[in-house]
Coordinates of C-alpha atoms in Angstrom, one line a residue:
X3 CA 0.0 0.0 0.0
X4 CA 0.6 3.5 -1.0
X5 CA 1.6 6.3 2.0
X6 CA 1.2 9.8 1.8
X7 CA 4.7 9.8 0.1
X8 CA 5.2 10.1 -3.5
X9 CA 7.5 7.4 -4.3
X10 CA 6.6 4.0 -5.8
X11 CA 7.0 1.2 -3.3
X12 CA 8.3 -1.0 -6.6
X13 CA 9.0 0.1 -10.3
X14 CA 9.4 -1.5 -13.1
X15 CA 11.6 -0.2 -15.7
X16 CA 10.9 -1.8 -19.6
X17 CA 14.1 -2.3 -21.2
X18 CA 14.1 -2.1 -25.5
X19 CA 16.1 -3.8 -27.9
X20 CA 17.0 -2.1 -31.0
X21 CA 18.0 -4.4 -33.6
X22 CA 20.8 -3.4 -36.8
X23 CA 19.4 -4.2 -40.2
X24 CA 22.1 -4.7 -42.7
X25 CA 22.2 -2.5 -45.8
X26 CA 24.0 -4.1 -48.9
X27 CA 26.4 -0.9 -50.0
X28 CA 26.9 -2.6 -53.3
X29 CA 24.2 -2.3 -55.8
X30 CA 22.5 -5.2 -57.2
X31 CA 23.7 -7.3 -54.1
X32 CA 21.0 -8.5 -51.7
X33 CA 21.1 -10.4 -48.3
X34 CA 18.8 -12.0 -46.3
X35 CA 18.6 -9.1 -43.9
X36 CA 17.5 -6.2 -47.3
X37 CA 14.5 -8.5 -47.3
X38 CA 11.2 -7.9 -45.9
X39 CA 10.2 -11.0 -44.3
X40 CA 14.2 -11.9 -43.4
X41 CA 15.9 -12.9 -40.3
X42 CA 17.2 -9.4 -40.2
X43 CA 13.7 -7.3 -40.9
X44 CA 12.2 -5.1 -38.2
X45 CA 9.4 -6.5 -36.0
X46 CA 5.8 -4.5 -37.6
X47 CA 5.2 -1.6 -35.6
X48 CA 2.2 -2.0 -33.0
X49 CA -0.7 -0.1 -34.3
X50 CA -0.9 3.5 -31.9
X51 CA -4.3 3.0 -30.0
X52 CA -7.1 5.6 -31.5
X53 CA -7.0 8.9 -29.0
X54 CA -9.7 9.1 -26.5
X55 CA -11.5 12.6 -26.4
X56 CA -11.7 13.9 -22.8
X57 CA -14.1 16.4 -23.0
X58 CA -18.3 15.8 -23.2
X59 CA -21.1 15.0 -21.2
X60 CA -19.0 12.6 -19.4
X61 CA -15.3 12.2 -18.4
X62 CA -13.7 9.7 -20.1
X63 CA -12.4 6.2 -18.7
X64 CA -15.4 5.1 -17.6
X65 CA -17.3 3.5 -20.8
X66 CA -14.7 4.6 -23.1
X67 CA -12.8 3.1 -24.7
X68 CA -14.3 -0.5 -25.0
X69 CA -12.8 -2.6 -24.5
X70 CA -11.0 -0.9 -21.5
X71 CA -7.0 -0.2 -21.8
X72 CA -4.5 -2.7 -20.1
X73 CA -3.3 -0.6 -17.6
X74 CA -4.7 1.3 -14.9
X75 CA -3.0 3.4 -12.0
X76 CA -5.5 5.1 -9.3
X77 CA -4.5 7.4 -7.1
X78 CA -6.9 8.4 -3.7
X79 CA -6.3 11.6 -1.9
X80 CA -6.9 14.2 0.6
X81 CA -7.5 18.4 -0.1
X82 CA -5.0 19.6 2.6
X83 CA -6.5 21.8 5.2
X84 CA -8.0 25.1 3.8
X85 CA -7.5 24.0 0.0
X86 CA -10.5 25.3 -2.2
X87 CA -11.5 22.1 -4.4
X88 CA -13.5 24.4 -7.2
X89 CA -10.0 26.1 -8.6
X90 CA -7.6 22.7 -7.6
X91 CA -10.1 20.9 -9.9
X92 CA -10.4 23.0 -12.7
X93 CA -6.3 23.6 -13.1
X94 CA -6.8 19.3 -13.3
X95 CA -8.9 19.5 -15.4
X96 CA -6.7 21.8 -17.5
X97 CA -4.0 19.9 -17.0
X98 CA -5.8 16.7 -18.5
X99 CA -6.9 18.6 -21.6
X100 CA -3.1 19.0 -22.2
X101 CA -2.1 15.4 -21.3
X102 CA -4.8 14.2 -23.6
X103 CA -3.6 16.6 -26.2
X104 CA 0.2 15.4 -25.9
X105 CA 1.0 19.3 -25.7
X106 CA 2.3 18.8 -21.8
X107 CA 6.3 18.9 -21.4
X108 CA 5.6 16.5 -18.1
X109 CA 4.5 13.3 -20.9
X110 CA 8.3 13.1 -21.0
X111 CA 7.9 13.1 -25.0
X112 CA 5.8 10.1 -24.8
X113 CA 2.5 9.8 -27.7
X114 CA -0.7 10.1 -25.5
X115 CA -2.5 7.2 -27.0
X116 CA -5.9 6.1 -25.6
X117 CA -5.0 8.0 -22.2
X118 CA -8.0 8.6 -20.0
X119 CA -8.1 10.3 -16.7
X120 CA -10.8 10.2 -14.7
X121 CA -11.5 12.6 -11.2
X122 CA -14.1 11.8 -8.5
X123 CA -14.4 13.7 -5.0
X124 CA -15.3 11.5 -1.8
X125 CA -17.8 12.2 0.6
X126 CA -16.4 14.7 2.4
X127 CA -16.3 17.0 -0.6
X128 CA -19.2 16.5 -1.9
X129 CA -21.5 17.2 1.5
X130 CA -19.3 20.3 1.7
X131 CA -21.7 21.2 -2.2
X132 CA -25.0 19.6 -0.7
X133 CA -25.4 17.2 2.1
X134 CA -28.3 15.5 -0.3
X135 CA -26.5 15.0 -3.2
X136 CA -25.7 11.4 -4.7
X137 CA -22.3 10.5 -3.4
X138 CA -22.4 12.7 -0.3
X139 CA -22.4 9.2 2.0
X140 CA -19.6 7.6 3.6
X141 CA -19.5 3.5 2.9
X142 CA -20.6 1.4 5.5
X143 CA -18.3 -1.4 6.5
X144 CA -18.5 -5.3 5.2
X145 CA -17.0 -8.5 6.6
X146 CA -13.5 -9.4 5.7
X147 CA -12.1 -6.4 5.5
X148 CA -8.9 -5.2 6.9
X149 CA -8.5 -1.9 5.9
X150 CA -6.1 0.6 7.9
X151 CA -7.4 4.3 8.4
X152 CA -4.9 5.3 6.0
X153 CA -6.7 3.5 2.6
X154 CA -10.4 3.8 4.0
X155 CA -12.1 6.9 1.9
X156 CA -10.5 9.9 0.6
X157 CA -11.7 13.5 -0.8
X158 CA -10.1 12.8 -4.2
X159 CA -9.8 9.8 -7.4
X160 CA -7.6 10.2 -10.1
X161 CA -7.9 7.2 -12.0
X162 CA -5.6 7.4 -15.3
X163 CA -5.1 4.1 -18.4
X164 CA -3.9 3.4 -21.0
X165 CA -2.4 0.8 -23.4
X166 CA 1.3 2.2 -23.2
X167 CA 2.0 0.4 -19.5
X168 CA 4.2 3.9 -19.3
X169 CA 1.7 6.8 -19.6
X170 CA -0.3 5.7 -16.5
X171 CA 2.2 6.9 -13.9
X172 CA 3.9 9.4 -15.6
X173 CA 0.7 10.9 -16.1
X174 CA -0.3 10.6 -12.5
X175 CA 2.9 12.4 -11.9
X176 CA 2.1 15.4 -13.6
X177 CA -1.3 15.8 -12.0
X178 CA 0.2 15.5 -8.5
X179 CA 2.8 18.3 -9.5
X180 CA 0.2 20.6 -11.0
X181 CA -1.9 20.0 -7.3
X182 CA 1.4 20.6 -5.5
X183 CA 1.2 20.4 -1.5
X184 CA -2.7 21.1 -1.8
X185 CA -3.4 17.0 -2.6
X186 CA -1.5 14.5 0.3
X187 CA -1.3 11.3 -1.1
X188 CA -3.4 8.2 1.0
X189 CA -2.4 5.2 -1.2
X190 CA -2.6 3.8 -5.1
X191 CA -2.8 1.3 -6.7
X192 CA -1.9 -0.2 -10.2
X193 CA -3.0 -3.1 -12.2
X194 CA -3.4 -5.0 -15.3
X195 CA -6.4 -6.5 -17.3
X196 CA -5.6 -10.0 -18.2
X197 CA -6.4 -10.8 -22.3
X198 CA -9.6 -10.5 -23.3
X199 CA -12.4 -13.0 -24.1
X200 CA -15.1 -12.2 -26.6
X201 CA -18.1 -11.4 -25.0
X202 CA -20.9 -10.5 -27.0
X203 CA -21.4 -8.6 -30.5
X204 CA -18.2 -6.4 -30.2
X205 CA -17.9 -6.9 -26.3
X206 CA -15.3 -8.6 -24.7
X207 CA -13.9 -8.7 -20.9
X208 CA -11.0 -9.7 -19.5
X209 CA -10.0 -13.1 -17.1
X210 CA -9.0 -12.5 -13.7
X211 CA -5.8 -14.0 -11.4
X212 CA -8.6 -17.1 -10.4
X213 CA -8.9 -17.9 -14.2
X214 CA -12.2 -16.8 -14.5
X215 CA -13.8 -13.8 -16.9
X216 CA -14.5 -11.2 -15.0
X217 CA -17.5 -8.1 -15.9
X218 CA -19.5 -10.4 -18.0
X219 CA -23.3 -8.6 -16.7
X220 CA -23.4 -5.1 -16.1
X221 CA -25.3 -2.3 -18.4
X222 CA -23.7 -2.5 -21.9
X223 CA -25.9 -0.2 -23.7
X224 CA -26.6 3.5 -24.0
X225 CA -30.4 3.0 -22.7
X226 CA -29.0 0.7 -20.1
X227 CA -26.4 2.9 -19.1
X228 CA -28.8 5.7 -18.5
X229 CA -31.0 4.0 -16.8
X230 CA -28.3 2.1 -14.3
X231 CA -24.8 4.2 -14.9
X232 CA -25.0 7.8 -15.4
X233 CA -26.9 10.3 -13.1
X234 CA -29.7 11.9 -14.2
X235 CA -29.9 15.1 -11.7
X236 CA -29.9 17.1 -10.0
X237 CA -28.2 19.1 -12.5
X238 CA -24.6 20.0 -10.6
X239 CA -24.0 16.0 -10.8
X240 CA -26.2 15.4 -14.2
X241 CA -23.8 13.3 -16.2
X242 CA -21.5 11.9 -13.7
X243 CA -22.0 8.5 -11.8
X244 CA -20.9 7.2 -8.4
X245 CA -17.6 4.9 -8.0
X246 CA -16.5 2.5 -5.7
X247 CA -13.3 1.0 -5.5
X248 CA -12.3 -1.8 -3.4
X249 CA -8.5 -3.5 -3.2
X250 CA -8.7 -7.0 -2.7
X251 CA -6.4 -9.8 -1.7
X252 CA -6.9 -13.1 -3.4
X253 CA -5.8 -16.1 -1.4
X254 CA -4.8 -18.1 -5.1
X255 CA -2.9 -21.3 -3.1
X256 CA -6.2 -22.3 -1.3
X257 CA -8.4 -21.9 -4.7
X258 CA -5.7 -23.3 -6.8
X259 CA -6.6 -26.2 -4.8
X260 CA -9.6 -26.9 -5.7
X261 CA -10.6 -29.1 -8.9
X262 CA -12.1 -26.7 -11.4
X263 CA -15.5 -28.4 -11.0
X264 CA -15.4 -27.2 -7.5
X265 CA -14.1 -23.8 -8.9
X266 CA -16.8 -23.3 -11.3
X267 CA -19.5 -24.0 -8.2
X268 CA -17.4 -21.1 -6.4
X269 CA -18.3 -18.6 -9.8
X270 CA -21.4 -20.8 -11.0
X271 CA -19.8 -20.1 -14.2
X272 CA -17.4 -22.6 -16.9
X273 CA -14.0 -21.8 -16.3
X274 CA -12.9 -21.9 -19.7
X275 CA -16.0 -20.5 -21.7
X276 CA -17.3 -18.2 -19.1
X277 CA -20.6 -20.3 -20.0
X278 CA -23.1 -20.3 -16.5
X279 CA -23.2 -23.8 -15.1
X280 CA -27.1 -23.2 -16.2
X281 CA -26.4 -23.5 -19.8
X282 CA -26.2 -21.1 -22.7
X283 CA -23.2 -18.6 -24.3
X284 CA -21.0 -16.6 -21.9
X285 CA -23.9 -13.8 -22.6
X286 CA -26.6 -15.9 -21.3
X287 CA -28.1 -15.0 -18.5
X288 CA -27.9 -17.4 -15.8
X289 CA -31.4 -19.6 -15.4
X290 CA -31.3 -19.2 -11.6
X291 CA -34.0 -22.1 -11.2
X292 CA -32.6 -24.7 -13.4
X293 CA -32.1 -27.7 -11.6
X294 CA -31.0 -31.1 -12.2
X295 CA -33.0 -34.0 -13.0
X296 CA -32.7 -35.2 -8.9
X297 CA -33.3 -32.0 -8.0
X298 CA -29.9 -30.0 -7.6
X299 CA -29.6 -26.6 -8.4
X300 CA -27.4 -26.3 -11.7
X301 CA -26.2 -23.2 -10.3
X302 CA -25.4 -23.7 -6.3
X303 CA -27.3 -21.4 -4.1
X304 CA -23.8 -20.0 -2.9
X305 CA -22.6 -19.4 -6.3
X306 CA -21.2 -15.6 -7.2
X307 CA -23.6 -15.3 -9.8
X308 CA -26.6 -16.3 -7.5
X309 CA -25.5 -14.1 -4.5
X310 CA -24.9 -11.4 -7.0
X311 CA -27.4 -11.3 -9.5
X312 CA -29.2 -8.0 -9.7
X313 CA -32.8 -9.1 -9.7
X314 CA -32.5 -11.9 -6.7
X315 CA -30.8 -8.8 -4.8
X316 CA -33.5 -6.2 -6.6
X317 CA -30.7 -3.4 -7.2
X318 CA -29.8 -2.1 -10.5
X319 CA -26.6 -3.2 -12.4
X320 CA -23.1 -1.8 -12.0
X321 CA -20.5 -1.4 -14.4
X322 CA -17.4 -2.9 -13.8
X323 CA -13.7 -2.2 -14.6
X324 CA -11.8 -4.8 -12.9
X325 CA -8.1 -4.7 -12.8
X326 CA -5.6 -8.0 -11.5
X327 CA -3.0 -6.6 -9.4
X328 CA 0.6 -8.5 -8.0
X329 CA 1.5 -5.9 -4.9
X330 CA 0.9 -5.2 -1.8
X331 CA -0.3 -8.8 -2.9
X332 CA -1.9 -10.9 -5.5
X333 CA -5.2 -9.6 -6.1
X334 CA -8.2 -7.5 -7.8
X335 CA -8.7 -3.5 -7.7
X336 CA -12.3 -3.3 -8.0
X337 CA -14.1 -0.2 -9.8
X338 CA -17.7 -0.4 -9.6
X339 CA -19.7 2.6 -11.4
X340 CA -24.0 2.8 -10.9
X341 CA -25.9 5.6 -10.3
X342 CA -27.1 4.4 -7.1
X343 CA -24.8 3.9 -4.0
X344 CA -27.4 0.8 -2.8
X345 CA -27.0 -0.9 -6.3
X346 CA -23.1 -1.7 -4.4
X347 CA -24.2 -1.9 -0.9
X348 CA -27.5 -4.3 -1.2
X349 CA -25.5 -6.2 -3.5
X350 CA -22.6 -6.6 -1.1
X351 CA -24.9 -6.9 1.5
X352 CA -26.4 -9.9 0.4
X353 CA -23.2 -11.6 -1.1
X354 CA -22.1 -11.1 3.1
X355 CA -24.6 -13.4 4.0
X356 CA -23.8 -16.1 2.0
X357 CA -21.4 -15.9 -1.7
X358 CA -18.8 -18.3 -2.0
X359 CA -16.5 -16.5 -3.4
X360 CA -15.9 -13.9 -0.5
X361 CA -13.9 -16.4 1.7
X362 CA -11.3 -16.6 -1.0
X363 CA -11.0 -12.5 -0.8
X364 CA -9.5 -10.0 2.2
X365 CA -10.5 -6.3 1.2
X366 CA -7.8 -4.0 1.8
X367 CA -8.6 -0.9 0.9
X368 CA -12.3 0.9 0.1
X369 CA -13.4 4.0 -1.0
X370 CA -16.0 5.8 -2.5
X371 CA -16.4 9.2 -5.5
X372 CA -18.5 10.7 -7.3
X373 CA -17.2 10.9 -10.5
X374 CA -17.8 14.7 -11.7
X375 CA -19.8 15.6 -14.7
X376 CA -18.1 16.0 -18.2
X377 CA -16.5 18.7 -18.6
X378 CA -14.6 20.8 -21.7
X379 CA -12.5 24.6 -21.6
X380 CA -16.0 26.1 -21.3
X381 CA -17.0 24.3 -18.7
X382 CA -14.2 23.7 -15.9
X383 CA -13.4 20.3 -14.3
X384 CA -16.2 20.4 -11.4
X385 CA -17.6 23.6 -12.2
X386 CA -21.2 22.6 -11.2
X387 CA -20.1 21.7 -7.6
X388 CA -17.3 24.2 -6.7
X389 CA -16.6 27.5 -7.1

């Protein structure tokens, strides 16, 4: 975990290997290497990932792109004491015009690619712009956690990803250095999503560190997403939506340890297709009542999917942008986005009382944000909150 220092606990540095191709100086002579498809030819260049506008109704990074970018880095902290949020989030918000843009010197000359950044405000913040507004309550506590003091809440998200595993932190950095000694750092958090598996019509989602695909149900489409994603009103947070994130500790020897029929009953879904154990393509939806011929439930009535399933729990569906992580430990950052704080809390609520998967996971660190509006040069980064 992260501490209110700025340096990395770990980094990773990617090393490149330029290789020599041989250029015949006589003409008419030809080796191997002058060829195209030779031992000697260049690698193809990887195709630059299409830009990712940051400005519009809503921030970016939270349904675009699709499918989501590899690499994620958030970042949760405090305003320190006295620190205005309405002018600390508009220079952001300047600041991620320019990122996006590739204009900023702090991108260390590096192509902005697909780079999203996405801000929230906790709580605190957001009862200090009306006590009523969506986002303005603290999360309640679940079972299995063991989160410190130090990565429980926070007044501020900065979620940034992208393909290039580069631009993630050194775009981070430039945000904290445009904030200065007004934002104190609680703790971040990086991660990867694992390779994608087709999903439905264009739609894919990623596998997690327990093998199995991970953000298969949520709302996919614009009418769903305005109906379980985005928020409506009142009109300072129309267009923005609520985020939880929760770091979670996977205990992989113990569920490595099972067979993978005992797995799947863990998920009540096919490892290997993402198929539910009901029957039907990985975008089925599970047929909660299907049984076996003696009577068995096909999909146990501790399974993931069962404890989790938005009509048994009657809550709305989230949107999920799940990320594997390998420090503190092995793991999963979860990012949950719904325009309704109970779609997360009945839903957790219910998998406490009985989910099968939960005793396999230790949370670690929680937090919830709105996520502000959209927002462009006319309109200033959290403008309809703060002044």
């Amino acid at each position: 975990m992260r501490g209110a220092d700025h340096h990395p606990s770990r980094r990773r540095f990617l090393d490149a290997t330029g290789a020599m191709v041989a250029i015949g100086l006589t003409a008419g002579c030809e080796s191997h290497a002058d060829r195209p498809d030779g031992p000697g030819a260049a690698a193809p260049a990887t195709p630059s990932p299409r830009p990712v506008a940051p400005a519009g109704r809503h921030q970016a990074g939270v349904t675009v792109p699709q499918p989501a970018q590899r690499n994620l880095l958030a970042v949760v902290a405090d305003l320190g004491p006295g620190v205005a949020a309405g002018p600390l989030l508009a220079e952001l918000g300047r600041t991620v015009l320019t990122l996006a843009a590739g204009t900023d010197a702090r991108l260390m000359g590096l192509p902005p690619g697909d780079l999203t950044v996405t801000v929230g405000v906790g709580p605190r913040l957001v009862r200090t712009a009306g006590p009523s507004l969506p986002g303005a309550a603290d999360l309640p506590r679940f079972s299995r956690e063991r989160i410190p003091p130090q990565a429980r809440g926070g007044d501020l998200l900065i979620q940034v990803c992208a393909t290039d595993a580069l631009l993630p932190p050194v775009a981070a950095n430039a945000l904290l250095d445009q904030a200065g000694d007004r934002l104190r750092e609680r703790w971040r958090q990086s991660g990867h999503r694992g390779a994608d598996v087709p999903v439905d019509k264009g739609r894919s989602a990623p596998r997690n560190l327990l093998g199995f695909v991970d953000g298969i149900v949520g709302p996919h489409t614009a009418e769903a997403q305005e109906r379980h994603l985005w928020l409506a009103g009142p009109a300072p947070v129309a267009g923005g939506t609520l985020a939880v994130l929760r770091r979670m500790e996977l205990d992989l020897p113990r569920f490595a340890a099972l067979t993978v029929a005992e797995q799947e009953a863990v998920f009540g879904r096919r490892r290997a297709t993402g198929n539910p154990l009901s029957g039907g393509a990985i975008a089925s939806d599970p047929q909660l009542g299907a049984k076996t011929a003696d009577g068995r439930y096909l999909i146990p009535a501790d399974a993931h999917v069962r404890r989790a399933n938005a009509n048994a729990v009657g809550a709305g569906l989230m949107l999920r942008r799940s990320y594997s992580i390998d420090e503190p430990a092995p793991g999963l950052l979860f990012i949950s986005f719904q325009n309704d704080i109970r779609t997360f809390t009945d839903t957790l609520t219910r998998m406490d009382s009985s989910d099968a998967l939960l005793p396999y996971t230790t949370t670690t660190a929680g937090a919830a944000f709105l996520i502000l509006p959209g927002f462009g040069e006319a309109k200033p980064l959290g403008s309809t909150l703060f002044r």
